[in-house]
CSV table of C-alpha atoms in Angstrom, one decimal:
chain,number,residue,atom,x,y,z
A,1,UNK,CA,7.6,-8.3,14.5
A,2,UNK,CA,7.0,-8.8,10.8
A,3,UNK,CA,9.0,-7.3,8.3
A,4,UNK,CA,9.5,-7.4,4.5
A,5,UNK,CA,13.1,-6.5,2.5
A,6,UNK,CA,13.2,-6.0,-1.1
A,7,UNK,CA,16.9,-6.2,-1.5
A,8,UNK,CA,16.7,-4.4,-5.2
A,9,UNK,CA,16.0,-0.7,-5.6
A,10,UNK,CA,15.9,-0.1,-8.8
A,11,UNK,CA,15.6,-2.5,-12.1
A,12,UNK,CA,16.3,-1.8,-15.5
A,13,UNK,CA,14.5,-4.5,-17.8
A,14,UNK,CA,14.7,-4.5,-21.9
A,15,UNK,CA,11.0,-4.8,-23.0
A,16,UNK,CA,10.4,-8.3,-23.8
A,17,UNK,CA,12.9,-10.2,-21.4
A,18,UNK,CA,11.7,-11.7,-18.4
A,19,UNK,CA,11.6,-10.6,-14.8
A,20,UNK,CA,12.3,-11.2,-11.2
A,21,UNK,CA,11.9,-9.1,-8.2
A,22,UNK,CA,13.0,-10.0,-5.0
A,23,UNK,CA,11.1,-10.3,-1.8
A,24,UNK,CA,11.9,-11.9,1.7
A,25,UNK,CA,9.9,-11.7,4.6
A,26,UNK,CA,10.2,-12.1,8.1
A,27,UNK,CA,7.7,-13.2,10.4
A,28,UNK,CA,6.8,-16.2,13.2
A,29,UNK,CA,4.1,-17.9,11.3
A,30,UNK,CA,2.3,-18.3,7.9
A,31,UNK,CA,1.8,-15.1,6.5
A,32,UNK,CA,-0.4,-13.6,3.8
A,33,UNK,CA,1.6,-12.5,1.0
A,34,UNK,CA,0.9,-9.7,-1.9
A,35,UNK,CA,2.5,-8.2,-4.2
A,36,UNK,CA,0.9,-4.6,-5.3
A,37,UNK,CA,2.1,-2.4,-8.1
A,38,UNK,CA,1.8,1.5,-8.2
A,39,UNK,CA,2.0,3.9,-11.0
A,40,UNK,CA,3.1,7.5,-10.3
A,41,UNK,CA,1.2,9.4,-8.3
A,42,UNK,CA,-1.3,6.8,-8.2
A,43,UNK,CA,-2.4,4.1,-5.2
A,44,UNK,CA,-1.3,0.8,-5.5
A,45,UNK,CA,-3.2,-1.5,-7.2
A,46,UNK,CA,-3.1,-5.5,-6.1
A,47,UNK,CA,-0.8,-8.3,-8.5
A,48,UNK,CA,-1.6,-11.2,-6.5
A,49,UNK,CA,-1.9,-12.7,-3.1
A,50,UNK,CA,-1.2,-15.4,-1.7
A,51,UNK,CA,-2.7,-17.1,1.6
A,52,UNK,CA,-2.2,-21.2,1.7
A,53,UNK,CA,-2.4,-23.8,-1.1
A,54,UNK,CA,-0.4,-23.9,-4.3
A,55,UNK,CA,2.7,-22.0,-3.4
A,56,UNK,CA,2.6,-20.9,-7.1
A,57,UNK,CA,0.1,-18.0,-8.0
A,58,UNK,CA,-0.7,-16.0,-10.9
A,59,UNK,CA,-2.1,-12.5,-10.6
A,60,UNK,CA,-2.8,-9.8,-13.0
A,61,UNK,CA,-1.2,-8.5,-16.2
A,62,UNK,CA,0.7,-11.5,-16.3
A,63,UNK,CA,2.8,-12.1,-13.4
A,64,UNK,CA,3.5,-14.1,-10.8
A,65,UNK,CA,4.6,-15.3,-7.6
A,66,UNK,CA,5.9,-18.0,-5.9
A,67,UNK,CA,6.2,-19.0,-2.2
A,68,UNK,CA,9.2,-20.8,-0.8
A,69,UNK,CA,8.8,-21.4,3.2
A,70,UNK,CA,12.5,-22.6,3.5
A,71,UNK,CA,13.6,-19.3,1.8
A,72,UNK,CA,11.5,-17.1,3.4
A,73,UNK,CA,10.9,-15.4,-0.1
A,74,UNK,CA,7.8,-14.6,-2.5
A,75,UNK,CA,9.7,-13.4,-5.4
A,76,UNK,CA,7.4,-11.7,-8.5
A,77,UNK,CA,8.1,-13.1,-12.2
A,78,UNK,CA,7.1,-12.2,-15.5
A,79,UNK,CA,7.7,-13.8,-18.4
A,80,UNK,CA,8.4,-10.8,-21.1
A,81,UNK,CA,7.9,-7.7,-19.5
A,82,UNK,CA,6.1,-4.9,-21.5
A,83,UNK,CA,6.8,-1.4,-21.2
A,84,UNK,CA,3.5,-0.4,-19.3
A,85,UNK,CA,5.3,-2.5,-16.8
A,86,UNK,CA,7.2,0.8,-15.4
A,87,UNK,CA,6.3,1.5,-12.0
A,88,UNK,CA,6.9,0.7,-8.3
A,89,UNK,CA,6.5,-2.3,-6.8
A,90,UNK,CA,5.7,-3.3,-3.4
A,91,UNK,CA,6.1,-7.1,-1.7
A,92,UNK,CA,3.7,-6.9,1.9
A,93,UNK,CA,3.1,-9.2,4.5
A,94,UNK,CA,0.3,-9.5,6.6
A,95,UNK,CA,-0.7,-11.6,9.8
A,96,UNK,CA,-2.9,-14.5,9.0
A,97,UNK,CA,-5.8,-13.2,11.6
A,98,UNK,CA,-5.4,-9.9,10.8
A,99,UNK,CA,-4.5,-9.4,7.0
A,100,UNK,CA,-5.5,-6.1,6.4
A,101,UNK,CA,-2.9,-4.6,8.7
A,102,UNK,CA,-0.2,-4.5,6.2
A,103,UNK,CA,3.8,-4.0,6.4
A,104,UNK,CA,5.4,-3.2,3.1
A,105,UNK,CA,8.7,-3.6,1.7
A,106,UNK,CA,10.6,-0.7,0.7
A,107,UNK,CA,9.9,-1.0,-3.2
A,108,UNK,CA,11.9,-2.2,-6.4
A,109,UNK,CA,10.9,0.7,-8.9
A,110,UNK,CA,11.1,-0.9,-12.5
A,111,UNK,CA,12.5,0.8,-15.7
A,112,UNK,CA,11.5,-0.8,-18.9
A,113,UNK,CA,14.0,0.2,-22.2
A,114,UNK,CA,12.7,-0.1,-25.0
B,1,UNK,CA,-15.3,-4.0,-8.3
B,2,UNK,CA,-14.4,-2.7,-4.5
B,3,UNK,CA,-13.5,1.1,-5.0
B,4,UNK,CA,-11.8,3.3,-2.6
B,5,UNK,CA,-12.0,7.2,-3.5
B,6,UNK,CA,-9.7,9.7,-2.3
B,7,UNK,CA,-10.3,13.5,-2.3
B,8,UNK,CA,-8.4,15.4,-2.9
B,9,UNK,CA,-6.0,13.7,-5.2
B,10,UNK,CA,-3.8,17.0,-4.2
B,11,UNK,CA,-3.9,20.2,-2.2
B,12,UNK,CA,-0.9,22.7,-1.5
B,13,UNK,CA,-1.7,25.0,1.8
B,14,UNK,CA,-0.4,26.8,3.9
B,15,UNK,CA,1.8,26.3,7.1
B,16,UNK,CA,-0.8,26.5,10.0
B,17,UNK,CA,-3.2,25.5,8.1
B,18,UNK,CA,-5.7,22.3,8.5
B,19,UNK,CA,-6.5,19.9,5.8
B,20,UNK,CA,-8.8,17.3,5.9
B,21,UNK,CA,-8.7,14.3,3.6
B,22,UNK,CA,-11.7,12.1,2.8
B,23,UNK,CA,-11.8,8.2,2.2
B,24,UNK,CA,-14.7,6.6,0.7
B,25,UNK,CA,-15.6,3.0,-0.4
B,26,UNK,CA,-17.8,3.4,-3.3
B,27,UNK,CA,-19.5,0.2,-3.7
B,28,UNK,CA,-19.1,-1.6,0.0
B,29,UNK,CA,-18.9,-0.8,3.7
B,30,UNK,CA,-15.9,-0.5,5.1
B,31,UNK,CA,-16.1,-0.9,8.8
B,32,UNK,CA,-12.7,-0.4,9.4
B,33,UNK,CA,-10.2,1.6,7.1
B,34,UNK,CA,-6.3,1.8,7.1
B,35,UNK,CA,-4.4,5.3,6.9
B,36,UNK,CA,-0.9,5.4,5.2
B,37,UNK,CA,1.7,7.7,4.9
B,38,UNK,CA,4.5,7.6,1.8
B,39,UNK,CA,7.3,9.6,1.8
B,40,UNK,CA,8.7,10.1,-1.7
B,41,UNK,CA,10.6,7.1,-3.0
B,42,UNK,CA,9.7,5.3,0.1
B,43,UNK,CA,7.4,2.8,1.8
B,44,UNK,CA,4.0,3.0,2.8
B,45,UNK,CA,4.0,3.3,6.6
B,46,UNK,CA,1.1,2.5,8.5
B,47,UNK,CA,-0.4,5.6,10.4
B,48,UNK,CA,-3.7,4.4,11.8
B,49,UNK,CA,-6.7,2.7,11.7
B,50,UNK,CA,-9.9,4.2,11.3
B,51,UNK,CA,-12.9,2.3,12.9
B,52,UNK,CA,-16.8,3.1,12.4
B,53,UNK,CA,-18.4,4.5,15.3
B,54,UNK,CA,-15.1,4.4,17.4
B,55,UNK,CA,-11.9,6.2,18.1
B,56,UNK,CA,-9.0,6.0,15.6
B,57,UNK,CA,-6.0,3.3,16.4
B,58,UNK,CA,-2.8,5.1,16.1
B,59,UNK,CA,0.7,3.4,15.4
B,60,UNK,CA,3.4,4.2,17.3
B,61,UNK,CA,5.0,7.6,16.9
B,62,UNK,CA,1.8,9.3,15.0
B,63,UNK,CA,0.6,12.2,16.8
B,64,UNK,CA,-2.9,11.8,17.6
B,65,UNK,CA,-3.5,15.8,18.0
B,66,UNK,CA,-2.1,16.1,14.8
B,67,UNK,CA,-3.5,13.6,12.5
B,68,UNK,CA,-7.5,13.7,13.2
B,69,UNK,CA,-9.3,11.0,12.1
B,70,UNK,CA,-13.0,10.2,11.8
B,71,UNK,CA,-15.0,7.6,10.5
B,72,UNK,CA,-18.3,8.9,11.1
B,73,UNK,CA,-20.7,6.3,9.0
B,74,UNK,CA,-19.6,2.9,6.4
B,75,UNK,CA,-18.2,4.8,3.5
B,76,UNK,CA,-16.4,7.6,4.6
B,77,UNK,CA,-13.1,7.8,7.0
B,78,UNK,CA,-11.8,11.3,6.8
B,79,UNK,CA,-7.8,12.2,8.2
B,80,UNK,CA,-7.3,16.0,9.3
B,81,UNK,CA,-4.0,17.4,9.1
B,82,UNK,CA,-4.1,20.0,12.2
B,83,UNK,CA,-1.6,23.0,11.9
B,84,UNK,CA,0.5,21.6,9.0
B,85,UNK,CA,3.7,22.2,8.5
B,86,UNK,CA,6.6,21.4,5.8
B,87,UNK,CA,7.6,18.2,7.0
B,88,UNK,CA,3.9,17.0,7.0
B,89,UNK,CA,3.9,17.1,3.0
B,90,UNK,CA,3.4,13.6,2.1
B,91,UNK,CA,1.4,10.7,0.0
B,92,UNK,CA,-1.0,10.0,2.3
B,93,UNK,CA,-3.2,6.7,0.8
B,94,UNK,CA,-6.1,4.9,2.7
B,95,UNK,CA,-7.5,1.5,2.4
B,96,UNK,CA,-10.1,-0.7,2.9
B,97,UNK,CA,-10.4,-4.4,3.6
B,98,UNK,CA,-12.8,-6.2,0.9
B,99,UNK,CA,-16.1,-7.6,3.4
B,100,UNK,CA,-15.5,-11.3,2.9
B,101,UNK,CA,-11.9,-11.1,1.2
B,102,UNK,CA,-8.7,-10.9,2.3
B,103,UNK,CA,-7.6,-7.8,0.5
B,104,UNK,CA,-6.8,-4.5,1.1
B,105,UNK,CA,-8.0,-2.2,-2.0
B,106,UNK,CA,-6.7,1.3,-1.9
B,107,UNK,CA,-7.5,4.9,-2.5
B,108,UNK,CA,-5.4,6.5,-5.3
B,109,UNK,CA,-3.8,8.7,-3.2
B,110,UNK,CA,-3.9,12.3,-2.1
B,111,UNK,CA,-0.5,14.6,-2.0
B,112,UNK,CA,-0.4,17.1,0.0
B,113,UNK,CA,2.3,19.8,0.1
B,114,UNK,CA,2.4,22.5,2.7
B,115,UNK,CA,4.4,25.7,2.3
């Protein structure tokens, strides 16, 4: 079965620094890969995704992700992070026939100082 | 872009009470849709998948009798919360898979507390 852990809760970032959240995922052959971000009380909105090629991809508002097969991760980066940043964050893996059957992590929720 | 719209974005009821939920893709047909379920400060967990024209695929451990869902055309996918109670209060989201992309774009969500 697949699964995804985000191993960090909760992240406190100074507006302007850079940033790293952490995602490993489990699962028996190439998956797809996202990274989605939700506001409060809002649906989540899609970073990036990533399905074969370069390993490194750049989505939305400035971030990224890369893929590391020996590390079983897709960690999410951002150069300087602004303060709109705030929100929840969700890492997902989804089977390469079947992508739109999704299992999430459990979420890094940011916090942005300013 | 693909849109997904959820209504209502929130409804409080009563305990007994049914609520039903509609998902629609605004600009595409969605031949299959994705019900979620997020309990605060949690994950989205996968409740079912809707499918035009046929029944509903449930994941294991959602009640069937409990969470009705119909997808009656290519735009709408609607989830019916039968005799709610407390513990049904939840973020329940629904998505839909891009035709001829391998994305999942989501509804914004609707809360739903039951007293």
């Amino acid at each position: 079965a697949q699964s995804v852990t985000q191993p960090d809760i909760h992240i406190t970032v100074s507006e302007g620094a850079s940033l790293e959240l952490r995602c490993n995922y489990s699962y028996g052959a190439t998956p797809y890969l996202f990274w989605y971000v939700q506001s409060p009380g809002q649906g989540l909105q899609l970073l990036l995704k990533y399905f074969s090629g370069d390993t490194l991809v750049q989505g939305i508002k400035g971030f990224e992700a890369e893929f590391k097969r020996s590390q079983s991760s897709f960690n999410l980066r951002k150069p300087s992070v602004h303060w709109s940043d705030a929100a929840e964050y969700f890492c997902a893996v989804g089977a390469r026939l079947s992508s739109s059957k999704l299992t999430f992590g459990t979420g890094t929720r940011l916090q942005v100082t300013l | 872009g693909a849109v997904v719209s959820q209504h209502p974005s929130w409804v409080i009821c009563k305990s007994g009470t049914s609520v039903k939920i509609e998902c629609r893709s605004l600009d595409f047909q969605a031949t299959t849709m994705f019900w979620y379920r997020q309990f605060p400060k949690q994950s989205l967990m996968l409740m079912a998948t809707s499918n035009e024209g046929s029944k509903a695929t449930y994941e294991q451990g959602v009640e069937k009798d409990k969470f009705l869902i119909n997808h009656a055309s290519l735009t709408l996918s609607t989830l019916t919360v039968t005799s709610a109670h407390p513990e049904d209060s939840s973020f329940y989201i629904c998505s839909a898979r891009v035709p001829g992309a391998n994305v999942l774009t989501f509804g914004a969500g609707s809360r739903l507390t039951v007293l």
